CSV table of C-alpha atoms in Angstrom, one decimal:
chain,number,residue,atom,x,y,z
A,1,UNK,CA,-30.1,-66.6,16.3
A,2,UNK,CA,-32.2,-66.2,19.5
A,3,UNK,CA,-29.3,-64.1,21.0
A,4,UNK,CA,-29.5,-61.8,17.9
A,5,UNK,CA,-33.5,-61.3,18.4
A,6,UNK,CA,-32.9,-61.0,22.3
A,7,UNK,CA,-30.5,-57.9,21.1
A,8,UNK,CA,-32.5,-56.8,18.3
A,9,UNK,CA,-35.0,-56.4,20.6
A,10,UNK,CA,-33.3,-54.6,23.6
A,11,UNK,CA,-32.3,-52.3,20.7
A,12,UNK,CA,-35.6,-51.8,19.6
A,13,UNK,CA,-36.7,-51.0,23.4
A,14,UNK,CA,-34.0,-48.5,23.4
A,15,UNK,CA,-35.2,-47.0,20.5
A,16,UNK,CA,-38.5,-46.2,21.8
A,17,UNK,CA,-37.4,-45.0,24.9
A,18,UNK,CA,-34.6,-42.7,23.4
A,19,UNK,CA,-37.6,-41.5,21.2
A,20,UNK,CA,-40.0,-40.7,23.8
A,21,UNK,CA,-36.7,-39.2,25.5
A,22,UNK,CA,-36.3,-36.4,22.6
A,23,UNK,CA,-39.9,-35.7,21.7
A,24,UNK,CA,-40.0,-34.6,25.5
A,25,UNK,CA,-36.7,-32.9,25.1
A,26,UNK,CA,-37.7,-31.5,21.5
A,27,UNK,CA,-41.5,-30.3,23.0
A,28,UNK,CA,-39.7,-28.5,25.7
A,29,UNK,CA,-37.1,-26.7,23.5
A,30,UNK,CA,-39.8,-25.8,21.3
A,31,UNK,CA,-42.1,-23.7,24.1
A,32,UNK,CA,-38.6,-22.2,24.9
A,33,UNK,CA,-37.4,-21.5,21.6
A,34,UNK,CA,-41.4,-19.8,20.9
A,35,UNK,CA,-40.3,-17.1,23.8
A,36,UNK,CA,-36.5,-16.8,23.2
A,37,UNK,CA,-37.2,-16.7,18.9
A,38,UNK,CA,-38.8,-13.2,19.6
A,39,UNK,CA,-36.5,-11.6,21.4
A,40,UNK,CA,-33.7,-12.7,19.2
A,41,UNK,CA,-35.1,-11.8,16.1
A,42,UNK,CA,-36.1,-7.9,18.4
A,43,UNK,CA,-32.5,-7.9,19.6
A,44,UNK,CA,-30.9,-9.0,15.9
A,45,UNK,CA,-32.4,-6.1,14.4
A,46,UNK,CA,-31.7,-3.3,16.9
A,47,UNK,CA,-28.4,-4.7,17.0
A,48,UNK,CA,-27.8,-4.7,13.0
A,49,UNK,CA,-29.6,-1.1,13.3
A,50,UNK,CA,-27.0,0.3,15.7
A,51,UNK,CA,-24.4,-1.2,12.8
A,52,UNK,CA,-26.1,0.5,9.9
A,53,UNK,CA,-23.1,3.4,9.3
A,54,UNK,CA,-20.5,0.3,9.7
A,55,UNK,CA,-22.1,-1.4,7.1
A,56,UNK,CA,-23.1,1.3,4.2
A,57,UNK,CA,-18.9,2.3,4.8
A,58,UNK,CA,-18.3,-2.0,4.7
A,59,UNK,CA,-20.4,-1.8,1.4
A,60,UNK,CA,-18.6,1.5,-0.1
A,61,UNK,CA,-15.0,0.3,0.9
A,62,UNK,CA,-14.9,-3.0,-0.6
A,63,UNK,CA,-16.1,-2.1,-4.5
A,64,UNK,CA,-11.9,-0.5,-4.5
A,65,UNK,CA,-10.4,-4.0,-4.1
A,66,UNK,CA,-11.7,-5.3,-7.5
A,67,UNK,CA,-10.5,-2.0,-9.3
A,68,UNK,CA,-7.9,-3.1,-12.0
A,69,UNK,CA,-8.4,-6.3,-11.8
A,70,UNK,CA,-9.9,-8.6,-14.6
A,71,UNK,CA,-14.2,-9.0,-14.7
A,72,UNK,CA,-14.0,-12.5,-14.7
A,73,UNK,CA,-12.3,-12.8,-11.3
A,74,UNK,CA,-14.4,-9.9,-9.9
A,75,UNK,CA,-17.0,-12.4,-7.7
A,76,UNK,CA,-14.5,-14.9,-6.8
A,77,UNK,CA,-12.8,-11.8,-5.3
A,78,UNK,CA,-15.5,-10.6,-3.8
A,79,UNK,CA,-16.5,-14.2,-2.1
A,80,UNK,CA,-12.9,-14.6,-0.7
A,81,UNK,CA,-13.7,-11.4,1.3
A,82,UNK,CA,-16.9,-12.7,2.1
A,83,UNK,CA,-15.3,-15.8,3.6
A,84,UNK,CA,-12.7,-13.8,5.2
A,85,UNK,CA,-15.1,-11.9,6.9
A,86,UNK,CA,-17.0,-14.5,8.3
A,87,UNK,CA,-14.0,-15.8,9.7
A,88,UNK,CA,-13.4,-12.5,11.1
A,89,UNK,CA,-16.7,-12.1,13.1
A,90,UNK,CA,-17.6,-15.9,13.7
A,91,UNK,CA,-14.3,-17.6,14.5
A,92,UNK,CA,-12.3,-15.0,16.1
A,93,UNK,CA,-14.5,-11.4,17.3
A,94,UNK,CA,-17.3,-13.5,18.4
A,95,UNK,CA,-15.5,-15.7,21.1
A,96,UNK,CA,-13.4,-12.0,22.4
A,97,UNK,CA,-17.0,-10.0,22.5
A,98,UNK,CA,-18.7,-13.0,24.4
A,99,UNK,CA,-15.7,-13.0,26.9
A,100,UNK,CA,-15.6,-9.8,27.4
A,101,UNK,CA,-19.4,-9.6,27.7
A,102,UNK,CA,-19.2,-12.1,30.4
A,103,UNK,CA,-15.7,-11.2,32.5
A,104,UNK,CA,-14.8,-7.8,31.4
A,105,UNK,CA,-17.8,-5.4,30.7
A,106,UNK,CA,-16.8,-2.2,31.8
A,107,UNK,CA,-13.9,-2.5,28.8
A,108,UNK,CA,-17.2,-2.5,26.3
A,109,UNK,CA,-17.6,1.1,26.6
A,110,UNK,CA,-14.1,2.1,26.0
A,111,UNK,CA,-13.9,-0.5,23.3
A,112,UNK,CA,-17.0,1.2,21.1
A,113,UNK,CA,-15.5,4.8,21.8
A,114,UNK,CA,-12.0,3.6,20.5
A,115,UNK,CA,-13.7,2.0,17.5
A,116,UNK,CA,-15.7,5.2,17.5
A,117,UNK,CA,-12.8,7.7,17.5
A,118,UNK,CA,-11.1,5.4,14.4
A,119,UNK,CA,-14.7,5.4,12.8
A,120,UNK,CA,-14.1,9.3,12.5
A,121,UNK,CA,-10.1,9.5,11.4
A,122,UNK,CA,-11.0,7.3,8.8
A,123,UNK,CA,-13.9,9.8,7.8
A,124,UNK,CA,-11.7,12.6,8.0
A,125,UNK,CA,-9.0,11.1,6.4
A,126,UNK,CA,-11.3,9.9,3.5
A,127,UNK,CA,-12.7,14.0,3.1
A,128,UNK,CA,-8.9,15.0,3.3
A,129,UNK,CA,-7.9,13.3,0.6
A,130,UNK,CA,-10.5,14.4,-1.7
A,131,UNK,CA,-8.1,17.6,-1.5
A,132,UNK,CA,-4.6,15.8,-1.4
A,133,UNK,CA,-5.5,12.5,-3.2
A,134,UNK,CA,-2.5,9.7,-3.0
A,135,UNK,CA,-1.2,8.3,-6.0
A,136,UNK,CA,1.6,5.7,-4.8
A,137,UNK,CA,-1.1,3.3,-4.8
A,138,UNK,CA,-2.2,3.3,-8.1
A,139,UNK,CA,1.7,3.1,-9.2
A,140,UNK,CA,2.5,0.4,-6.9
A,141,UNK,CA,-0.4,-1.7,-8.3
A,142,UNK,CA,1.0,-1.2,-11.5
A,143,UNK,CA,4.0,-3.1,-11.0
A,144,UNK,CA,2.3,-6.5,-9.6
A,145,UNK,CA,1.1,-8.4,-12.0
A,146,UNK,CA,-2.9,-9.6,-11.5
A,147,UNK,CA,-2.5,-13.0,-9.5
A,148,UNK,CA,0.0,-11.2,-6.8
A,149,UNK,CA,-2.0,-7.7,-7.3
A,150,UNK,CA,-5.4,-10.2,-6.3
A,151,UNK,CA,-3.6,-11.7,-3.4
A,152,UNK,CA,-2.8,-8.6,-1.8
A,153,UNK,CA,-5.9,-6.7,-2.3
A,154,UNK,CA,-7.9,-9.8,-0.6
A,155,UNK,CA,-5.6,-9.4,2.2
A,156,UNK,CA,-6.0,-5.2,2.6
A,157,UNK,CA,-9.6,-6.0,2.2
A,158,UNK,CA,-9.8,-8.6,5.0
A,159,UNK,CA,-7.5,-6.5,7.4
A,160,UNK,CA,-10.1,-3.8,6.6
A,161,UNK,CA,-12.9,-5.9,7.1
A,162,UNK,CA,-11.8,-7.2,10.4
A,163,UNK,CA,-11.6,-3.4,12.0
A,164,UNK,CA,-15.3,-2.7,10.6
A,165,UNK,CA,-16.2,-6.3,12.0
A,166,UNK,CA,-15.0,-5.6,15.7
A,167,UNK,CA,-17.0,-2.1,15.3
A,168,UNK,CA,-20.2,-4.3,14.0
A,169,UNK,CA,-19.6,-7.1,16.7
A,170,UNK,CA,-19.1,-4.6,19.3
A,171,UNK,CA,-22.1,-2.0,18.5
A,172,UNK,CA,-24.0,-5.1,18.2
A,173,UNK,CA,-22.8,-6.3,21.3
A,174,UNK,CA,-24.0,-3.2,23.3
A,175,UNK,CA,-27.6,-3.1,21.6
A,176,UNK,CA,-28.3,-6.7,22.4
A,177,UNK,CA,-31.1,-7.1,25.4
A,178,UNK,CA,-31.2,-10.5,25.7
A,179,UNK,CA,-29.7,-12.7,29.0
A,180,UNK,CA,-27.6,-15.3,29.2
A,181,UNK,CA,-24.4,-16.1,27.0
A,182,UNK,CA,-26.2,-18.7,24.5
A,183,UNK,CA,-28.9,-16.0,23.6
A,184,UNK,CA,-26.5,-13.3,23.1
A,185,UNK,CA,-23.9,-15.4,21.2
A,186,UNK,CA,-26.8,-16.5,19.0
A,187,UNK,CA,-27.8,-12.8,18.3
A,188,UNK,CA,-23.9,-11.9,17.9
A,189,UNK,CA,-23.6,-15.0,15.2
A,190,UNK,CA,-27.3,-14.1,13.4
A,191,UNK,CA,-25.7,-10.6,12.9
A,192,UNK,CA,-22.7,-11.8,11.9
A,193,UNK,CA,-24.0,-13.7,9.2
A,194,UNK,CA,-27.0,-11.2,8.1
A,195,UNK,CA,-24.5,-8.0,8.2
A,196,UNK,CA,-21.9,-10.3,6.0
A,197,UNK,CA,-24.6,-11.5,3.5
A,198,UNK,CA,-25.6,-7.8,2.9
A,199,UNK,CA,-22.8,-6.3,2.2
A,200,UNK,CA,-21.1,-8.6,0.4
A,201,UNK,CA,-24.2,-9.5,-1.4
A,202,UNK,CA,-24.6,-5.8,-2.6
A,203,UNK,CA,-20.7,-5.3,-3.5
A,204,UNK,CA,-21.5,-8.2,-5.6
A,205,UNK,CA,-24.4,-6.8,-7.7
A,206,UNK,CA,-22.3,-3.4,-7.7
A,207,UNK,CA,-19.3,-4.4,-9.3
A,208,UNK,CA,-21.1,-6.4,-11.8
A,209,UNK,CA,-23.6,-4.2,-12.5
A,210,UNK,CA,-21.7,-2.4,-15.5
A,211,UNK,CA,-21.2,-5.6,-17.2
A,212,UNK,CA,-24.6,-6.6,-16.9
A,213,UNK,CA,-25.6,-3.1,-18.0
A,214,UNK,CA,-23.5,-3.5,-20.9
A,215,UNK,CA,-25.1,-6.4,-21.7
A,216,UNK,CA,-28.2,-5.1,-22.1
A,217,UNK,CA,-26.8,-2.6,-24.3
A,218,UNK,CA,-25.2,-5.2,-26.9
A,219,UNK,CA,-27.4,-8.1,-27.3
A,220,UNK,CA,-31.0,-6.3,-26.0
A,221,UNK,CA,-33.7,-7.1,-28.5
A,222,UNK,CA,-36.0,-4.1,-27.7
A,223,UNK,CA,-34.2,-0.6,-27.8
A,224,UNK,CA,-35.4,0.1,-24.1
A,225,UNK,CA,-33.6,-2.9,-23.1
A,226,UNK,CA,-30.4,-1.2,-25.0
A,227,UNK,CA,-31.2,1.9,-23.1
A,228,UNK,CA,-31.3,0.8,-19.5
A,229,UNK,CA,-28.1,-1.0,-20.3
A,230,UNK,CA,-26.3,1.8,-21.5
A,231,UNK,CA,-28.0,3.9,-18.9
A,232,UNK,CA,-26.5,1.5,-16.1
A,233,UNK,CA,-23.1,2.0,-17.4
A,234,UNK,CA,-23.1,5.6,-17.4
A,235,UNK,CA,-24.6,5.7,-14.0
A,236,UNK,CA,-22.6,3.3,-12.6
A,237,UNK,CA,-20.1,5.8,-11.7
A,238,UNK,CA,-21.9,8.5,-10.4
A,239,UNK,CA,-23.6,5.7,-7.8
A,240,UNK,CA,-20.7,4.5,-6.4
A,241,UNK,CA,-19.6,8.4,-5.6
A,242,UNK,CA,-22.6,8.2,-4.2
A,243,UNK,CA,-22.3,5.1,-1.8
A,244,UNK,CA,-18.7,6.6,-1.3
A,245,UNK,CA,-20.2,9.9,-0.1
A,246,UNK,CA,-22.9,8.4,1.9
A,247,UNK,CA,-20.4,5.5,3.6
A,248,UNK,CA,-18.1,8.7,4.9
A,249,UNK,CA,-20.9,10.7,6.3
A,250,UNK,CA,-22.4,7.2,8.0
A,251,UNK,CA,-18.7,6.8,9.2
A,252,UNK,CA,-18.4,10.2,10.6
A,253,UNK,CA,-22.2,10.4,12.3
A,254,UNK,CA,-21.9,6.6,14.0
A,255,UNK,CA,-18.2,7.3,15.1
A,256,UNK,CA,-18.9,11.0,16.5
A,257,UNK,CA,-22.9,9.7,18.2
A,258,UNK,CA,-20.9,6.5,19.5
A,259,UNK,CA,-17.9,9.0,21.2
A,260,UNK,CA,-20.1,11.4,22.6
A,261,UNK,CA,-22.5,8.5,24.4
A,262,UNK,CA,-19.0,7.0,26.0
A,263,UNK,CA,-18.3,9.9,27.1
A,264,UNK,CA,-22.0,10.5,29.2
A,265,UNK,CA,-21.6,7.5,30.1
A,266,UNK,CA,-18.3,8.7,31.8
A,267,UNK,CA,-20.4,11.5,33.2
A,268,UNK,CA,-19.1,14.4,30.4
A,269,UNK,CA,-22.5,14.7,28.7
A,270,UNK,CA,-22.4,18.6,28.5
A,271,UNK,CA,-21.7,18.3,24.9
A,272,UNK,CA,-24.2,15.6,23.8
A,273,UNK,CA,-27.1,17.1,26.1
A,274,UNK,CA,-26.4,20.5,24.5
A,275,UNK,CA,-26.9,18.7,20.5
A,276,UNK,CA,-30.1,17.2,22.2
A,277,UNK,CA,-31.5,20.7,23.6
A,278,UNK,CA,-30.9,22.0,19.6
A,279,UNK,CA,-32.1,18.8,18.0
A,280,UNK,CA,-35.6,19.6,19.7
A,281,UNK,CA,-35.2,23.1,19.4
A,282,UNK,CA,-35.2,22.5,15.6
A,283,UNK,CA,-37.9,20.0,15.9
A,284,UNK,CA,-40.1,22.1,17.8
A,285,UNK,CA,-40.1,25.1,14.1
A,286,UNK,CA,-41.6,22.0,12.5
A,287,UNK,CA,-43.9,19.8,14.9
A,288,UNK,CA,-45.4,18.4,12.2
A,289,UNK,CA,-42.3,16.2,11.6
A,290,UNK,CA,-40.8,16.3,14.6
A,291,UNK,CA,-38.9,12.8,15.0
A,292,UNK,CA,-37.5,13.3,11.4
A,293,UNK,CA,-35.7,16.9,12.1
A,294,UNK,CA,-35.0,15.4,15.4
A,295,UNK,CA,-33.4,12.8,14.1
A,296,UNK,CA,-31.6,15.1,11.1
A,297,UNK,CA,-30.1,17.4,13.1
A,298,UNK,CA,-29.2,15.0,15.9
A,299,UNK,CA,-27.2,12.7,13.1
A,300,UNK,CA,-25.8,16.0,11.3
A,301,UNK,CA,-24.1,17.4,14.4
A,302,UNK,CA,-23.1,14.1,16.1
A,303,UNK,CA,-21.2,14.1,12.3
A,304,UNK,CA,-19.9,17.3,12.7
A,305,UNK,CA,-18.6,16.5,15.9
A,306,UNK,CA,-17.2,13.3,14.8
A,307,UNK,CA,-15.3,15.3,11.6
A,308,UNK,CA,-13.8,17.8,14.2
A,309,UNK,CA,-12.2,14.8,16.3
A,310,UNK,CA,-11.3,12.9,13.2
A,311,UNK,CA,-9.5,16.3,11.9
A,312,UNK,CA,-7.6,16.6,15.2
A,313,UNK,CA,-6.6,12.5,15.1
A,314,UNK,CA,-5.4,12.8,11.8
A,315,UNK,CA,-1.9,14.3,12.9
A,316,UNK,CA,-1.7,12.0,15.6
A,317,UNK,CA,-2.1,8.6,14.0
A,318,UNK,CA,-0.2,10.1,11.0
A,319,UNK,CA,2.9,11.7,13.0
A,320,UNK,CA,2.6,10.1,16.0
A,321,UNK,CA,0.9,6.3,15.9
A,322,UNK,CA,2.3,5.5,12.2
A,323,UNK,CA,6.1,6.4,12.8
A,324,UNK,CA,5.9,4.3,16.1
A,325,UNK,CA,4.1,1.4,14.6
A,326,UNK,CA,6.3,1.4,11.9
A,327,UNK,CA,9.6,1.4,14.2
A,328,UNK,CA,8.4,-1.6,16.3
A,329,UNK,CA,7.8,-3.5,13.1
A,330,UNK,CA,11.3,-2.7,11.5
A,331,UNK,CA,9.9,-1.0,8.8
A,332,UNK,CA,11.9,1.6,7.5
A,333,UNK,CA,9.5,5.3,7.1
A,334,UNK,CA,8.7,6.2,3.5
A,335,UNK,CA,10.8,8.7,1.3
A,336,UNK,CA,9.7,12.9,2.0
A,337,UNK,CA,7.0,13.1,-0.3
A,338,UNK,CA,5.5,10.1,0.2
């Protein structure tokens, strides 16, 4: 029994001493945490910022992978992407950026531009088949029946996801200020996380927002109740168009403004200097909002640009990339028409 109190006691000593040990430890990290909390929290949102076209096209491309598919699994759709995506960026783009980051740099640069440059084939491929719309889709999906037809949509969607991740991760990656490899990693993971919750968080409310608006119309007690609800259904439509619509022009202005600052920074800014001198020239016919036509016509033509070199990709990945990816993976090329 006395050995027992002799240990009991030593443990006890220990105790206080590992105590003192962490209140020291936990005073320090706390004066550090004051300084460094800052400029994460600074360096988080410039980086989600920089990432704002990526997300409102994240946001407009996901709503598709639910079409056809019955309400009830809707969410648990959508939160299989979610987690999908936070694989994505956690688990496998965050490790790559932060090597990169630390060993390889100068491959950032090139790495945004190529992400850039698809940023803007996918725009351009999205306007071009406003004109030539594909229907082998639709009548593929219509032979699957809904479990296989769920399976494979989750997995387009995540393949999806994990392209606009990397273009997240990496414009996030650039915008970040803060030193040192814990810092940044922290930024790159509170990104990760806040960019995710977003967008999945809104496709959420957007794909359920007809059934909530209908609803409203059935069971609403009050006739303005009834009337939102029906209003929400009817409008439904039209706002995802609109999300559509805006997600393309974000795609084409981030891809075309990311492209034309690689390329300064490769010392071929005649092009990006010469939207600059007419950005101010505009802004100069209307001082009195000068940062907001500044700003206007610098996004608008950076999106024009990035149309104009997502129209001249198109053929490329189309005739070019496609055949040749196809051809290494065996797969044999569509029929003529397809």
């Amino acid at each position: 029994m006395s050995g027992l109190l002799a240990l009991l006691d030593d443990v006890a000593a220990l105790t206080k001493l590992a105590a003192a040990q962490i209140d020291d430890i936990t005073a320090q990290a706390s004066r550090v945490g004051v300084k460094v909390a800052g400029a994460v929290i600074d360096d988080t949102a410039k980086a989600g910022a920089k990432s704002l076209g990526v997300v409102v096209d994240d946001a407009a491309v996901t709503p598709k992978y639910v079409q056809n598919l019955p309400a009830a699994r809707e969410l648990p759709i959508v939160w299989k992407i979610a987690r999908g995506s936070i694989f994505n960026k956690l688990v496998i783009l965050l490790p790559v950026a932060l090597v990169l980051d630390t060993f390889a740099p100068w491959l950032i640069t090139p790495l945004l531009m190529l992400g850039g440059a698809y940023l803007c084939f996918e725009g351009a491929e999205k306007i071009l088949h406003l004109f030539a719309p594909h229907e082998e889709g639709k009548e593929h999906a219509e032979t699957l029946d809904a479990a296989h037809l769920e399976e494979q949509r989750v997995a387009g969607a995540i393949k999806t996801d994990f392209i606009l991740s990397a273009e997240i991760m990496t414009i996030a990656l650039a915008a970040i200020e803060a030193e040192g490899i814990v810092s940044r990693g922290v930024v790159l993971a509170l990104v990760a996380i806040g960019i995710t919750a977003l967008v999945y968080g809104a496709v959420a409310l957007l794909v359920k927002a007809d059934d909530f608006g209908l609803k409203l119309a059935q069971v609403g007690r009050l006739g303005v109740t009834r009337s939102i609800g029906r209003g929400i259904v009817k409008g439904m439509p039209g706002v995802m168009t609109a999300i559509s619509t805006i997600g393309t022009a974000a795609m084409l202005w981030v891809g075309g403004s990311i492209v034309l600052h690689g390329l300064e920074v490769f010392g071929f800014g005649g092009l990006s200097h010469m939207i600059e001198d007419v950005a101010h020239g505009a802004a100069a016919l209307l001082p009195a909002a000068e940062g907001a036509v500044t700003w206007i016509v610098t996004a608008a033509l950076d999106g024009v640009f990035g149309l104009a070199l997502g129209l001249l990709l198109v053929p490329f990945v189309t005739r070019v990339l496609t055949p040749i990816t196809n051809a290494v993976r065996g797969k044999k090329e569509a029929p003529a028409g397809h």
